[in-house]
Coordinates of C-alpha atoms in Angstrom, one line a residue:
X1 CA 3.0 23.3 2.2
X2 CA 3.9 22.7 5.7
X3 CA 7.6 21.1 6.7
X4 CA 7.4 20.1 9.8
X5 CA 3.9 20.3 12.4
X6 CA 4.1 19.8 16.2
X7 CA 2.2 16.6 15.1
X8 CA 4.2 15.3 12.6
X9 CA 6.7 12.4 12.1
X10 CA 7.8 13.4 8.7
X11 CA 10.4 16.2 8.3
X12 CA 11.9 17.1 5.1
X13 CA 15.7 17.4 4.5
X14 CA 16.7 21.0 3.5
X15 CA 15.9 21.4 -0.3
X16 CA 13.6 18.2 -1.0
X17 CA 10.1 17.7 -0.9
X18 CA 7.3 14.6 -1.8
X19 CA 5.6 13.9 -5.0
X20 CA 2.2 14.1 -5.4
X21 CA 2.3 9.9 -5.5
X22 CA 3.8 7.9 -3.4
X23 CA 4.4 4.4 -3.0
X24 CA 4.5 3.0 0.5
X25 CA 6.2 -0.6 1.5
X26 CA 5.7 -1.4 5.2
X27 CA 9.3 -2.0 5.6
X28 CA 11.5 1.1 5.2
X29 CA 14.2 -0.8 4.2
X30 CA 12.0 -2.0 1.0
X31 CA 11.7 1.6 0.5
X32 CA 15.3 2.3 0.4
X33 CA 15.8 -0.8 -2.1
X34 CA 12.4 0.5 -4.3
X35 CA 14.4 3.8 -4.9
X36 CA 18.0 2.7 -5.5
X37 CA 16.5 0.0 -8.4
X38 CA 13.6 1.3 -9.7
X39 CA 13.5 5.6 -9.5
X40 CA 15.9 7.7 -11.4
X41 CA 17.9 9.8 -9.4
X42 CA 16.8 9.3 -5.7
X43 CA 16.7 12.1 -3.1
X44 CA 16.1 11.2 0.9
X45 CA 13.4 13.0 2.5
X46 CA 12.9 12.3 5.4
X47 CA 14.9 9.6 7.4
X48 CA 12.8 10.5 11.2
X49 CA 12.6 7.6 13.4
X50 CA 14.3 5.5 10.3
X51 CA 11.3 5.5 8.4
X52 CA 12.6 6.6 4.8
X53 CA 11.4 8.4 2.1
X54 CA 12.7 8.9 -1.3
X55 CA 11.1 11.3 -4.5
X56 CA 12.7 10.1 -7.7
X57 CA 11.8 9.5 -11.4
X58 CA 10.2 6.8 -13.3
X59 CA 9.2 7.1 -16.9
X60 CA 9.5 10.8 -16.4
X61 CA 6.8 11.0 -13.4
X62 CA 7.8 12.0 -10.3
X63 CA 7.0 9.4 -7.7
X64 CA 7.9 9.0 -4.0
X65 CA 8.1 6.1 -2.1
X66 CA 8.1 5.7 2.2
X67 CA 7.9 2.9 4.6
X68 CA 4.8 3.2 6.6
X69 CA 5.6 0.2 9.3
X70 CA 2.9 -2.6 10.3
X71 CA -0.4 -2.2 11.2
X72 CA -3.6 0.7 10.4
X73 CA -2.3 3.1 13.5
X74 CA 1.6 3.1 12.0
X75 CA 0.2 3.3 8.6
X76 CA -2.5 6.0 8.8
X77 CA -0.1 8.2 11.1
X78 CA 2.2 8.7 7.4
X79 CA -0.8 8.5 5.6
X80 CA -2.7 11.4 7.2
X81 CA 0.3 13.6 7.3
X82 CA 1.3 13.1 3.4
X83 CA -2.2 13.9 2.5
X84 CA -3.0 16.8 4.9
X85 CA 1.0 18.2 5.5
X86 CA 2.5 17.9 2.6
X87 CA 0.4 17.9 -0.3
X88 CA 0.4 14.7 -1.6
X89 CA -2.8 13.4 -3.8
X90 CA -2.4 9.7 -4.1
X91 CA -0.8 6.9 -2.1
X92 CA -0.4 3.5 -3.6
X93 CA 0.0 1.0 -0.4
X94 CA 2.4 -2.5 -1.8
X95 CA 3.0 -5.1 0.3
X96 CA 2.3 -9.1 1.1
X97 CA -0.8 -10.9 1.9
X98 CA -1.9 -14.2 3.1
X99 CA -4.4 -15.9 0.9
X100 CA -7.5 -17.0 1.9
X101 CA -9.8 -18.1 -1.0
X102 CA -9.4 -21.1 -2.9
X103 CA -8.8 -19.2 -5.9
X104 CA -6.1 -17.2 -4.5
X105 CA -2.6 -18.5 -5.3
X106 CA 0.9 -18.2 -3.9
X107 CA 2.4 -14.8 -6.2
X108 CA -0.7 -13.9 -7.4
X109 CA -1.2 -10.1 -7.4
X110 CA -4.0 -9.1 -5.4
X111 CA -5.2 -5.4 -6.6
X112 CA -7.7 -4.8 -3.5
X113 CA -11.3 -3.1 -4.8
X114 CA -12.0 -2.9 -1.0
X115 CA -11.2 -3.9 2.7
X116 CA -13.1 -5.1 5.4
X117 CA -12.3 -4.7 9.0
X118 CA -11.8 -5.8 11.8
X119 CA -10.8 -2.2 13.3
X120 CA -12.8 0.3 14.6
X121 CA -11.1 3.2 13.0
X122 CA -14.5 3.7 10.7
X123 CA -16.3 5.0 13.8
X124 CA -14.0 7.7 14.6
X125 CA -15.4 9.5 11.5
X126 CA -19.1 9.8 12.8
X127 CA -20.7 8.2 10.1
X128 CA -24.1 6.7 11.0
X129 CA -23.8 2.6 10.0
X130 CA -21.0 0.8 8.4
X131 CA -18.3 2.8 6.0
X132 CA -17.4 1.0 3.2
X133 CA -13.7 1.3 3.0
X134 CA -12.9 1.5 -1.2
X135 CA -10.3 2.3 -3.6
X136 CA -10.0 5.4 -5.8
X137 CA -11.7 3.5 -9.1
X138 CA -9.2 5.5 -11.3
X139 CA -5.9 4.3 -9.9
X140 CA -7.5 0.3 -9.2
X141 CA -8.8 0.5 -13.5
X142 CA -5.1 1.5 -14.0
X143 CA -3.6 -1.3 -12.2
X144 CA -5.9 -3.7 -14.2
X145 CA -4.9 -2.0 -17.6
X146 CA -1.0 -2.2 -16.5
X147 CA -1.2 -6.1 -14.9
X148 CA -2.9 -6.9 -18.1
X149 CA -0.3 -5.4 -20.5
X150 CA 2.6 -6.7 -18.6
X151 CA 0.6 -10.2 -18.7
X152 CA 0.5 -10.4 -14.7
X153 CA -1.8 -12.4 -13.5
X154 CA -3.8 -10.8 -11.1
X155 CA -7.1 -11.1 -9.1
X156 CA -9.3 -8.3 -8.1
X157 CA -11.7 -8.2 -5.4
X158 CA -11.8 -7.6 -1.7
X159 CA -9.2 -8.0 1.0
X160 CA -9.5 -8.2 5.4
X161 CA -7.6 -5.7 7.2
X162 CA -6.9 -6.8 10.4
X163 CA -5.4 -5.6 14.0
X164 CA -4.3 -8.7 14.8
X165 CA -1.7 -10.6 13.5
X166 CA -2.2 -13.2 15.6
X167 CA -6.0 -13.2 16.1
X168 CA -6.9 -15.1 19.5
X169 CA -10.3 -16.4 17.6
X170 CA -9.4 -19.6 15.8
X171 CA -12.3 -19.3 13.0
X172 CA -11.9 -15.9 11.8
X173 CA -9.9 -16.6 9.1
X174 CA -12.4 -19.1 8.0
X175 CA -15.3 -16.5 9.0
X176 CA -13.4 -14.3 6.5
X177 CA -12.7 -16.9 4.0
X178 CA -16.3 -17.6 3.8
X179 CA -17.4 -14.2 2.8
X180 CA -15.3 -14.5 0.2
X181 CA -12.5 -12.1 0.9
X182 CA -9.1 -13.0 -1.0
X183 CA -6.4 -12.0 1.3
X184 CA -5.7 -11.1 4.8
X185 CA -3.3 -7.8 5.5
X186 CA -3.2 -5.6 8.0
X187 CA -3.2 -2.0 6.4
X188 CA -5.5 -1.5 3.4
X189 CA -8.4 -0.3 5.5
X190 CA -6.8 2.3 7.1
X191 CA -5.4 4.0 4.1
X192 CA -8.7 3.9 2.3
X193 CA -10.5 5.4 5.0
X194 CA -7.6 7.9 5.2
X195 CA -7.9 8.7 2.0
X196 CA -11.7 9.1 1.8
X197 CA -11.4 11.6 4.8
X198 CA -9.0 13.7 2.9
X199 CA -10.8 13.3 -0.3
X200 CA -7.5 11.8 -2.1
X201 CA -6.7 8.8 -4.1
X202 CA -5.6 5.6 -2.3
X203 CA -4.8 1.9 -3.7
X204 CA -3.6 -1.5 -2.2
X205 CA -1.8 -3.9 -4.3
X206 CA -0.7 -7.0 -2.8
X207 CA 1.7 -10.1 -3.8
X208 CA 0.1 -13.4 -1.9
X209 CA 3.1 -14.9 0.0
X210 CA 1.4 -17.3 1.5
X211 CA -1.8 -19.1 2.2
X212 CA -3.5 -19.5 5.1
X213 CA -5.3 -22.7 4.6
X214 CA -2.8 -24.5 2.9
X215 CA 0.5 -23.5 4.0
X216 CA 2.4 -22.7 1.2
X217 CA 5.0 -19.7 1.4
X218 CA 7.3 -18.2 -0.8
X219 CA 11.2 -18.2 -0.3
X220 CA 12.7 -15.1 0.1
X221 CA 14.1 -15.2 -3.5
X222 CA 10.9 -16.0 -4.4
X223 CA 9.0 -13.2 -2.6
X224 CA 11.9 -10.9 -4.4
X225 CA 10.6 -11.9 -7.7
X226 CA 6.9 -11.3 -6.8
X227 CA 7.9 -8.5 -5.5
X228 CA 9.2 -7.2 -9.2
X229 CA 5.8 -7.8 -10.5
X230 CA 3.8 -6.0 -8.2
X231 CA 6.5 -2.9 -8.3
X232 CA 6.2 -2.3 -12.3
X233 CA 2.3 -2.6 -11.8
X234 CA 2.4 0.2 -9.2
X235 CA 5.5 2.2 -10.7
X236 CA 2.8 2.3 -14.2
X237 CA -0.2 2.9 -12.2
X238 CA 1.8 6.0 -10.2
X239 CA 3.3 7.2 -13.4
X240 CA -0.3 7.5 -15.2
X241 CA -2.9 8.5 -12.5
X242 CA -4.2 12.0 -13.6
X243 CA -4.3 14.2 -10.4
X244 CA -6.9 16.8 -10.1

């Protein structure tokens, strides 16, 4: 295992190391407050650039969790070196989403089958057509079988990355909306396609925090409580993956 690359923006602390699954939060703040309430025993990894990382317990299953900031490039920079530097086999991506479908709801938990794009990322990889960026079926049929025994209601089905968090075309959300795409987000893509490059296992959960078409957001407090939810759904679907 490699500690530190000329390349690389995650540098371990002297005597700790990252678990096989992580969990990443965009903020790294969220990742500090993840690993002080939910992991047993919490060690800081890597604090570069103040984007934190913390490998603790939960349900005796070692789990990490890091920030990853906004956006596919920030994201897929952490991604790409947990999977290729430092060994890790599955990264479970939790975060917000804005909803789009009519059938998508403010704290629903969005588990994300697949993402469509408005990046060009795909292309770097030299694929002839369109690739189809998916989840790891094993860790998204976990999430289902934890949502459902925690009685969480939850929707599966396909989200819209996007580069833009303020997209200068007016219709697209309606252009995604009609394609019927649940949620917009900004890093789902990225890590799947990630993930499919380094033949590793990658997931997107998402709590809907507010809607796009009719304008509804959660309060704070009330994003904290979602945000509950959507943690003991990934914390059970970390602690159970099988890794190869």
């Amino acid at each position: 295992m490699m500690n530190v690359s000329p390349s690389t923006c995650i540098e371990l602390k002297e005597g700790t190391h990252v678990a096989k699954v992580v969990l990443m939060p965009g903020d790294p703040l969220r990742a500090k407050y993840v690993a002080e309430h939910y992991l047993e025993n919490p060690v800081l990894f890597n604090d570069v650039r103040n984007m934190y990382g913390y490998t603790g317990t939960y349900e005796g299953r070692e789990i990490s969790v890091m920030g990853s900031g906004m956006g596919m490039p920030s994201f897929t920079l952490y991604a790409y070196e947990l999977f290729r530097f430092f060994d890790v086999e599955a990264i479970i991506r939790i975060g917000s989403a804005g909803g789009l479908s009519e059938d998508t709801h403010l704290r629903d938990l969005i588990i994300a089958m697949s993402a469509s794009t408005n990046s060009s990322m795909a292309t770097a990889y030299g694929l002839p057509g369109i690739v189809a960026p998916t989840a790891s079926f094993d860790l998204l049929q976990e999430a289902v079988r934890a949502a459902d025994e925690l009685g969480i209601h939850k929707k599966v089905g396909s989200v819209y990355t996007s580069d833009f968090f303020y997209h200068p075309d007016p219709e697209v959300n309606n252009k995604a909306k009609a394609m019927g795409l649940l949620a917009v987000e900004m890093e789902a893509a990225g890590l799947y396609l990630t993930a499919m490059a380094a033949h590793k296992k990658a997931l997107a959960l998402f709590q809907i925090s507010d809607h796009i078409f009719t304008g509804e957001a959660l309060s704070a407090a009330e994003r904290q409580d979602g945000f509950r939810e959507m943690m003991e759904v990934a914390l059970k679907t970390a602690s159970r993956v099988k890794l190869d």
